[in-house]
């Protein structure tokens, strides 16, 4: 990386140190002192453009991109099915709008209940990697069942009771799969980074990419799936089977991507039932003597997050209506905006668009500006800001 620093390179480093000091509101030249100290200790080297780590390296774990690819494909599969689900239940299986709404929201509730079970299984028994792999296969099986349920088994190419039973079983299976892996994927990604200052910076960037991959998958599937369901097959004016088989294929790709990086993953051993430990630690009647002061501090740090989460169920109860009653209401509209047609199940697309638009704005403009003003953007503050 070059240990020889030419004279003009040193001048550049000097100017750069002053610039950084003013950015960080420090006394000028303190950065230069650090530069001289680090060079003496041979911990850094300066090139023409940036500081290069020489000692105490924290290399970026590039295998996390397998996890990000897995998340993109899995989110495409999930939202690809969810975006057209209410239309499928109402106009293919023949449920009433009220019945379809009940089934839709029951499915969503199960998807967010099973993360509790998945987290306990990963922490207490199988570990994150095996939990993700096994439940991803369950997830894929549910997606295949959903595809089969969209093939009309009745006379005159109409769905019958077999289609209904298959669809309901498929929804339950998918809920187990997607819910079970939900708490494990991000946690496994976080395990790949070292617990150092540089590692924490890398981790923050990873979660931004991870969040972007979620919304990129959601955006693409919410746009594509409604178009696919309007294709014609089985002598019908719709083709839900194609609309469901594409997410199933993406789920298969997600499993392949996840397994491809398995030899590189840092797999931490199971640490026991963390949820149970947390309840015992914070409960007034729980036995706290078995936990260290550091563990108690970690457990108690969760409490402010829980307080922040109190109003969220009210928000999500309304937000989830986009995929049910609001979509059904949109079926009563023409949907034409100029020469472009917005399908009822594409109405939800603005959410991922806005997230992908604001994510880099907050990451590279808003948060650095707040940091420059002396406001440290902790993860909890970022969550409060909406990221």
Short mmCIF file of C-alpha atoms in Angstrom, two decimals:
data_model
loop_
_atom_site.label_atom_id
_atom_site.label_comp_id
_atom_site.label_asym_id
_atom_site.label_seq_id
_atom_site.Cartn_x
_atom_site.Cartn_y
_atom_site.Cartn_z
CA UNK A 1 0.00 0.00 0.00
CA UNK A 2 3.05 2.15 -0.01
CA UNK A 3 4.80 3.30 3.14
CA UNK A 4 6.75 6.09 1.41
CA UNK A 5 4.93 9.40 1.59
CA UNK A 6 6.14 11.96 -0.88
CA UNK A 7 6.41 15.60 0.08
CA UNK A 8 3.37 16.73 -1.90
CA UNK A 9 1.40 13.80 -0.46
CA UNK A 10 2.27 15.01 3.04
CA UNK A 11 1.05 18.47 2.13
CA UNK A 12 -2.21 16.97 0.93
CA UNK A 13 -2.51 15.00 4.19
CA UNK A 14 -1.86 18.19 6.18
CA UNK A 15 -4.58 20.14 4.33
CA UNK A 16 -6.93 17.20 4.59
CA UNK A 17 -6.40 16.95 8.37
CA UNK A 18 -7.31 20.62 8.84
CA UNK A 19 -10.42 20.19 6.70
CA UNK A 20 -11.50 17.16 8.73
CA UNK A 21 -10.89 19.04 11.99
CA UNK A 22 -13.17 21.89 10.94
CA UNK A 23 -15.80 19.38 9.80
CA UNK A 24 -15.71 17.63 13.17
CA UNK A 25 -15.58 20.94 15.07
CA UNK A 26 -12.20 20.03 16.63
CA UNK A 27 -9.18 22.21 17.31
CA UNK A 28 -7.28 22.71 14.03
CA UNK A 29 -4.21 20.53 13.55
CA UNK A 30 -5.36 17.85 16.03
CA UNK A 31 -5.90 15.61 13.02
CA UNK A 32 -2.31 16.27 11.92
CA UNK A 33 -1.06 15.18 15.35
CA UNK A 34 -3.01 11.95 14.97
CA UNK A 35 -1.57 11.56 11.46
CA UNK A 36 2.01 11.91 12.75
CA UNK A 37 1.36 9.56 15.67
CA UNK A 38 -0.26 6.93 13.44
CA UNK A 39 2.55 7.17 10.90
CA UNK A 40 5.14 6.74 13.62
CA UNK A 41 3.31 3.64 14.84
CA UNK A 42 2.86 2.51 11.20
CA UNK A 43 -0.86 2.02 11.66
CA UNK A 44 -1.91 4.09 8.64
CA UNK A 45 -0.50 5.31 5.35
CA UNK A 46 -1.71 8.23 3.27
CA UNK A 47 -2.05 8.11 -0.48
CA UNK A 48 -3.16 10.96 -2.72
CA UNK A 49 -6.86 10.53 -1.97
CA UNK A 50 -7.53 8.78 1.34
CA UNK A 51 -6.18 7.12 4.45
CA UNK A 52 -5.22 3.48 3.99
CA UNK A 53 -5.31 1.06 6.90
CA UNK A 54 -1.98 -0.72 7.33
CA UNK A 55 -2.28 -2.23 10.79
CA UNK A 56 -5.27 -3.41 12.78
CA UNK A 57 -7.18 -4.12 9.57
CA UNK A 58 -10.94 -4.59 9.65
CA UNK A 59 -11.57 -6.03 6.17
CA UNK A 60 -15.08 -5.74 4.81
CA UNK A 61 -16.88 -9.11 4.86
CA UNK A 62 -17.97 -9.11 1.23
CA UNK A 63 -19.79 -12.41 1.68
CA UNK A 64 -22.64 -10.42 3.25
CA UNK A 65 -23.72 -9.66 -0.31
CA UNK A 66 -24.96 -13.25 -0.48
CA UNK A 67 -27.23 -12.37 2.44
CA UNK A 68 -28.32 -9.14 0.76
CA UNK A 69 -29.07 -11.04 -2.47
CA UNK A 70 -31.02 -13.60 -0.48
CA UNK A 71 -33.04 -10.84 1.18
CA UNK A 72 -33.83 -9.15 -2.14
CA UNK A 73 -35.14 -12.37 -3.68
CA UNK A 74 -37.06 -13.37 -0.55
CA UNK A 75 -38.73 -9.96 -0.31
CA UNK A 76 -39.63 -10.15 -4.00
CA UNK A 77 -41.25 -13.52 -3.33
CA UNK A 78 -43.14 -12.25 -0.27
CA UNK A 79 -44.45 -9.01 -1.75
CA UNK A 80 -44.98 -10.58 -5.16
CA UNK A 81 -47.58 -12.85 -3.60
CA UNK A 82 -48.91 -10.40 -1.03
CA UNK A 83 -49.54 -7.58 -3.52
CA UNK A 84 -52.10 -9.60 -5.51
CA UNK A 85 -53.41 -11.72 -2.62
CA UNK A 86 -56.60 -9.77 -1.90
CA UNK A 87 -57.53 -9.76 -5.61
CA UNK A 88 -56.82 -13.51 -5.81
CA UNK A 89 -58.98 -14.30 -2.79
CA UNK A 90 -61.88 -12.16 -3.99
CA UNK A 91 -61.97 -12.60 -7.75
CA UNK A 92 -60.44 -16.07 -8.20
CA UNK A 93 -61.44 -18.06 -5.12
CA UNK A 94 -64.74 -16.22 -4.78
CA UNK A 95 -64.58 -15.05 -1.16
CA UNK A 96 -66.60 -11.98 -0.24
CA UNK A 97 -64.68 -8.76 0.33
CA UNK A 98 -65.12 -9.06 4.08
CA UNK A 99 -63.99 -12.70 4.10
CA UNK A 100 -61.00 -11.86 1.90
CA UNK A 101 -60.03 -9.03 4.26
CA UNK A 102 -60.19 -11.35 7.28
CA UNK A 103 -58.05 -13.99 5.55
CA UNK A 104 -55.56 -11.37 4.32
CA UNK A 105 -55.02 -9.79 7.73
CA UNK A 106 -54.94 -13.16 9.50
CA UNK A 107 -52.14 -14.15 7.14
CA UNK A 108 -50.25 -10.90 7.86
CA UNK A 109 -50.71 -11.44 11.61
CA UNK A 110 -49.24 -14.95 11.35
CA UNK A 111 -46.29 -13.61 9.34
CA UNK A 112 -45.45 -11.32 12.27
CA UNK A 113 -46.21 -13.87 14.99
CA UNK A 114 -43.84 -16.57 13.80
CA UNK A 115 -40.71 -14.36 14.14
CA UNK A 116 -41.05 -14.98 17.89
CA UNK A 117 -40.97 -18.73 17.27
CA UNK A 118 -38.17 -18.47 14.70
CA UNK A 119 -36.03 -16.40 17.06
CA UNK A 120 -36.47 -18.89 19.91
CA UNK A 121 -35.63 -21.83 17.62
CA UNK A 122 -32.50 -20.07 16.32
CA UNK A 123 -31.29 -18.96 19.75
CA UNK A 124 -32.06 -22.17 21.63
CA UNK A 125 -31.70 -25.05 19.20
CA UNK A 126 -30.62 -24.74 15.56
CA UNK A 127 -28.67 -21.51 15.26
CA UNK A 128 -29.39 -18.78 12.73
CA UNK A 129 -27.99 -20.47 9.62
CA UNK A 130 -29.84 -23.78 9.94
CA UNK A 131 -33.05 -22.04 11.00
CA UNK A 132 -32.95 -19.83 7.90
CA UNK A 133 -32.13 -22.75 5.59
CA UNK A 134 -34.80 -25.14 6.91
CA UNK A 135 -37.56 -22.54 7.10
CA UNK A 136 -36.63 -21.17 3.66
CA UNK A 137 -37.34 -24.63 2.24
CA UNK A 138 -40.68 -24.62 4.09
CA UNK A 139 -41.28 -21.17 2.62
CA UNK A 140 -40.52 -22.41 -0.91
CA UNK A 141 -42.88 -25.36 -0.45
CA UNK A 142 -45.64 -22.92 0.53
CA UNK A 143 -44.97 -20.80 -2.57
CA UNK A 144 -45.22 -23.89 -4.79
CA UNK A 145 -48.51 -24.83 -3.09
CA UNK A 146 -49.79 -21.31 -3.76
CA UNK A 147 -48.91 -21.67 -7.44
CA UNK A 148 -50.77 -24.99 -7.66
CA UNK A 149 -53.80 -23.48 -5.90
CA UNK A 150 -54.04 -20.95 -8.74
CA UNK A 151 -54.58 -23.72 -11.32
CA UNK A 152 -58.39 -24.10 -11.67
CA UNK A 153 -59.47 -27.68 -10.83
CA UNK A 154 -63.22 -27.21 -11.36
CA UNK A 155 -65.35 -27.60 -14.44
CA UNK A 156 -65.05 -24.95 -17.14
CA UNK A 157 -61.68 -23.90 -15.73
CA UNK A 158 -63.18 -22.53 -12.53
CA UNK A 159 -61.67 -22.99 -9.06
CA UNK A 160 -63.30 -25.43 -6.65
CA UNK A 161 -62.90 -26.39 -3.00
CA UNK A 162 -59.53 -28.01 -3.69
CA UNK A 163 -58.16 -24.64 -4.78
CA UNK A 164 -59.47 -23.01 -1.62
CA UNK A 165 -57.99 -25.63 0.72
CA UNK A 166 -54.63 -25.54 -1.07
CA UNK A 167 -54.52 -21.73 -0.94
CA UNK A 168 -55.28 -21.57 2.79
CA UNK A 169 -52.70 -24.28 3.58
CA UNK A 170 -50.18 -22.46 1.39
CA UNK A 171 -50.74 -19.18 3.23
CA UNK A 172 -50.19 -20.87 6.60
CA UNK A 173 -47.00 -22.54 5.31
CA UNK A 174 -45.62 -19.32 3.84
CA UNK A 175 -46.38 -17.49 7.11
CA UNK A 176 -44.34 -20.07 9.04
CA UNK A 177 -41.45 -19.77 6.58
CA UNK A 178 -41.27 -16.01 6.12
CA UNK A 179 -42.00 -15.31 9.78
CA UNK A 180 -39.49 -17.86 11.04
CA UNK A 181 -36.58 -16.47 9.03
CA UNK A 182 -37.43 -12.81 9.61
CA UNK A 183 -35.50 -12.31 12.90
CA UNK A 184 -32.55 -14.43 11.75
CA UNK A 185 -31.40 -13.01 8.41
CA UNK A 186 -30.52 -9.50 9.59
CA UNK A 187 -28.98 -10.92 12.78
CA UNK A 188 -26.80 -13.32 10.78
CA UNK A 189 -25.67 -10.41 8.62
CA UNK A 190 -24.76 -8.43 11.73
CA UNK A 191 -22.69 -11.35 13.04
CA UNK A 192 -20.32 -11.01 10.07
CA UNK A 193 -18.91 -7.69 11.31
CA UNK A 194 -16.27 -7.20 13.98
CA UNK A 195 -17.10 -5.37 17.19
CA UNK A 196 -14.71 -2.49 16.53
CA UNK A 197 -15.27 1.15 15.64
CA UNK A 198 -14.58 0.38 11.98
CA UNK A 199 -16.73 -2.74 12.16
CA UNK A 200 -19.66 -0.76 13.55
CA UNK A 201 -19.32 1.76 10.71
CA UNK A 202 -19.38 -1.12 8.23
CA UNK A 203 -22.39 -2.60 10.00
CA UNK A 204 -24.32 0.66 9.67
CA UNK A 205 -23.64 0.70 5.94
CA UNK A 206 -24.65 -2.95 5.66
CA UNK A 207 -28.04 -2.32 7.23
CA UNK A 208 -28.64 0.56 4.82
CA UNK A 209 -27.95 -1.79 1.90
CA UNK A 210 -30.04 -4.50 3.55
CA UNK A 211 -33.00 -2.13 3.95
CA UNK A 212 -32.58 -0.93 0.37
CA UNK A 213 -32.63 -4.53 -0.92
CA UNK A 214 -35.90 -5.15 0.94
CA UNK A 215 -37.57 -2.19 -0.70
CA UNK A 216 -36.04 -2.86 -4.12
CA UNK A 217 -37.57 -6.35 -4.02
CA UNK A 218 -40.88 -4.92 -2.85
CA UNK A 219 -40.86 -2.26 -5.58
CA UNK A 220 -40.15 -4.68 -8.42
CA UNK A 221 -42.62 -7.34 -7.30
CA UNK A 222 -45.44 -4.87 -6.59
CA UNK A 223 -45.02 -3.52 -10.10
CA UNK A 224 -44.58 -6.84 -11.94
CA UNK A 225 -47.01 -9.25 -10.21
CA UNK A 226 -50.20 -7.28 -11.08
CA UNK A 227 -49.10 -7.24 -14.72
CA UNK A 228 -48.48 -11.00 -14.73
CA UNK A 229 -51.89 -11.81 -13.23
CA UNK A 230 -53.56 -10.06 -16.19
CA UNK A 231 -52.03 -12.52 -18.65
CA UNK A 232 -54.33 -15.21 -20.02
CA UNK A 233 -53.98 -18.94 -19.35
CA UNK A 234 -56.24 -21.99 -18.84
CA UNK A 235 -58.78 -20.29 -21.15
CA UNK A 236 -59.28 -17.57 -18.57
CA UNK A 237 -58.81 -13.80 -18.69
CA UNK A 238 -56.36 -14.00 -15.78
CA UNK A 239 -53.31 -16.08 -14.88
CA UNK A 240 -52.57 -16.10 -11.17
CA UNK A 241 -50.46 -19.24 -11.60
CA UNK A 242 -47.79 -17.31 -13.52
CA UNK A 243 -48.02 -14.42 -11.06
CA UNK A 244 -47.28 -16.87 -8.21
CA UNK A 245 -44.68 -19.05 -9.91
CA UNK A 246 -42.32 -16.11 -10.50
CA UNK A 247 -42.07 -15.34 -6.75
CA UNK A 248 -41.62 -19.08 -6.13
CA UNK A 249 -38.67 -19.10 -8.55
CA UNK A 250 -37.19 -16.05 -6.81
CA UNK A 251 -37.50 -17.86 -3.48
CA UNK A 252 -35.54 -20.76 -4.96
CA UNK A 253 -32.85 -18.31 -6.12
CA UNK A 254 -32.84 -16.81 -2.59
CA UNK A 255 -32.00 -20.22 -1.11
CA UNK A 256 -29.23 -20.78 -3.67
CA UNK A 257 -27.73 -17.34 -2.94
CA UNK A 258 -27.86 -17.97 0.80
CA UNK A 259 -26.20 -21.38 0.58
CA UNK A 260 -23.54 -20.07 -1.83
CA UNK A 261 -21.99 -17.95 0.91
CA UNK A 262 -22.29 -20.55 3.68
CA UNK A 263 -18.59 -21.44 3.74
CA UNK A 264 -17.71 -17.82 4.58
CA UNK A 265 -20.36 -17.04 7.20
CA UNK A 266 -19.40 -16.44 10.81
CA UNK A 267 -21.82 -18.73 12.65
CA UNK A 268 -22.04 -17.95 16.34
CA UNK A 269 -23.25 -20.78 18.60
CA UNK A 270 -26.76 -20.77 20.05
CA UNK A 271 -26.93 -18.63 23.17
CA UNK A 272 -30.08 -20.06 24.74
CA UNK A 273 -33.58 -18.62 24.89
CA UNK A 274 -32.74 -14.91 24.80
CA UNK A 275 -36.42 -13.95 24.91
CA UNK A 276 -36.93 -15.98 28.08
CA UNK A 277 -33.76 -14.55 29.60
CA UNK A 278 -34.94 -11.03 28.82
CA UNK A 279 -38.32 -11.59 30.49
CA UNK A 280 -36.66 -13.01 33.61
CA UNK A 281 -34.13 -10.17 33.75
CA UNK A 282 -36.59 -7.27 33.47
CA UNK A 283 -39.48 -8.83 35.41
CA UNK A 284 -39.53 -7.60 39.05
CA UNK A 285 -40.06 -11.16 40.30
CA UNK A 286 -37.36 -12.65 38.04
CA UNK A 287 -34.06 -14.11 39.22
CA UNK A 288 -31.44 -11.47 38.35
CA UNK A 289 -28.55 -13.03 40.27
CA UNK A 290 -27.59 -15.29 37.36
CA UNK A 291 -26.87 -12.36 35.02
CA UNK A 292 -23.81 -10.11 34.93
CA UNK A 293 -24.03 -6.33 35.13
CA UNK A 294 -23.18 -6.11 31.41
CA UNK A 295 -26.00 -8.52 30.52
CA UNK A 296 -28.47 -6.57 32.67
CA UNK A 297 -27.42 -3.38 30.92
CA UNK A 298 -28.03 -5.00 27.53
CA UNK A 299 -31.44 -6.28 28.58
CA UNK A 300 -32.50 -2.90 29.98
CA UNK A 301 -31.35 -1.13 26.81
CA UNK A 302 -34.25 -2.86 25.02
CA UNK A 303 -36.87 -1.12 27.19
CA UNK A 304 -36.63 2.31 25.44
CA UNK A 305 -37.17 0.52 22.12
CA UNK A 306 -40.29 -1.18 23.48
CA UNK A 307 -41.62 2.20 24.64
CA UNK A 308 -41.02 3.61 21.16
CA UNK A 309 -42.91 0.65 19.67
CA UNK A 310 -46.10 1.24 21.69
CA UNK A 311 -47.87 3.42 19.07
CA UNK A 312 -46.65 1.34 16.11
CA UNK A 313 -49.51 -1.23 16.11
CA UNK A 314 -51.95 1.60 15.37
CA UNK A 315 -49.82 2.72 12.44
CA UNK A 316 -49.37 -0.78 11.02
CA UNK A 317 -53.08 -1.57 11.42
CA UNK A 318 -53.83 1.33 9.08
CA UNK A 319 -50.82 0.77 6.83
CA UNK A 320 -51.77 -2.86 6.17
CA UNK A 321 -55.15 -1.69 4.89
CA UNK A 322 -53.34 -0.66 1.71
CA UNK A 323 -53.20 -4.29 0.67
CA UNK A 324 -56.81 -5.10 1.53
CA UNK A 325 -59.63 -2.53 1.67
CA UNK A 326 -57.76 0.20 -0.16
CA UNK A 327 -56.87 -2.19 -2.99
CA UNK A 328 -60.48 -3.38 -3.18
CA UNK A 329 -61.62 0.25 -3.31
CA UNK A 330 -59.16 0.86 -6.15
CA UNK A 331 -60.91 -1.85 -8.21
CA UNK A 332 -63.83 0.58 -8.52
CA UNK A 333 -61.66 3.16 -10.29
CA UNK A 334 -60.53 3.29 -13.91
CA UNK A 335 -56.87 3.59 -12.96
CA UNK A 336 -55.74 5.57 -15.99
CA UNK A 337 -53.31 8.44 -15.46
CA UNK A 338 -52.77 9.85 -18.92
CA UNK A 339 -51.61 6.94 -21.06
CA UNK A 340 -50.45 4.89 -18.07
CA UNK A 341 -52.68 2.41 -16.25
CA UNK A 342 -52.23 1.91 -12.51
CA UNK A 343 -53.70 -1.43 -11.47
CA UNK A 344 -55.47 -1.71 -8.10
CA UNK A 345 -52.76 -3.94 -6.64
CA UNK A 346 -50.05 -1.51 -7.78
CA UNK A 347 -51.41 1.23 -5.51
CA UNK A 348 -48.96 0.16 -2.78
CA UNK A 349 -45.92 0.91 -4.90
CA UNK A 350 -45.35 4.45 -3.60
CA UNK A 351 -44.08 3.21 -0.23
CA UNK A 352 -40.93 1.44 -1.53
CA UNK A 353 -40.36 4.25 -4.04
CA UNK A 354 -40.33 6.86 -1.28
CA UNK A 355 -38.11 4.72 0.93
CA UNK A 356 -35.53 4.20 -1.81
CA UNK A 357 -35.62 7.93 -2.57
CA UNK A 358 -35.19 9.08 1.03
CA UNK A 359 -32.71 6.41 2.17
CA UNK A 360 -29.62 7.95 0.48
CA UNK A 361 -30.88 11.45 1.33
CA UNK A 362 -30.91 10.65 5.05
CA UNK A 363 -27.76 8.51 4.92
CA UNK A 364 -25.55 10.99 3.08
CA UNK A 365 -27.12 14.40 3.78
CA UNK A 366 -29.45 14.61 6.77
CA UNK A 367 -27.56 12.41 9.25
CA UNK A 368 -24.08 13.83 8.46
CA UNK A 369 -25.51 17.35 8.82
CA UNK A 370 -26.97 16.49 12.22
CA UNK A 371 -23.69 14.87 13.29
CA UNK A 372 -21.84 18.04 12.25
CA UNK A 373 -24.20 20.04 14.48
CA UNK A 374 -23.26 17.83 17.41
CA UNK A 375 -26.34 15.57 17.38
CA UNK A 376 -25.12 11.99 17.54
CA UNK A 377 -27.41 9.79 15.44
CA UNK A 378 -27.72 6.60 17.46
CA UNK A 379 -29.65 3.62 16.03
CA UNK A 380 -32.62 4.50 18.28
CA UNK A 381 -32.70 8.07 16.98
CA UNK A 382 -32.51 6.80 13.41
CA UNK A 383 -35.45 4.50 14.11
CA UNK A 384 -37.37 7.43 15.59
CA UNK A 385 -36.62 9.44 12.44
CA UNK A 386 -38.14 6.66 10.36
CA UNK A 387 -35.12 4.77 9.01
#
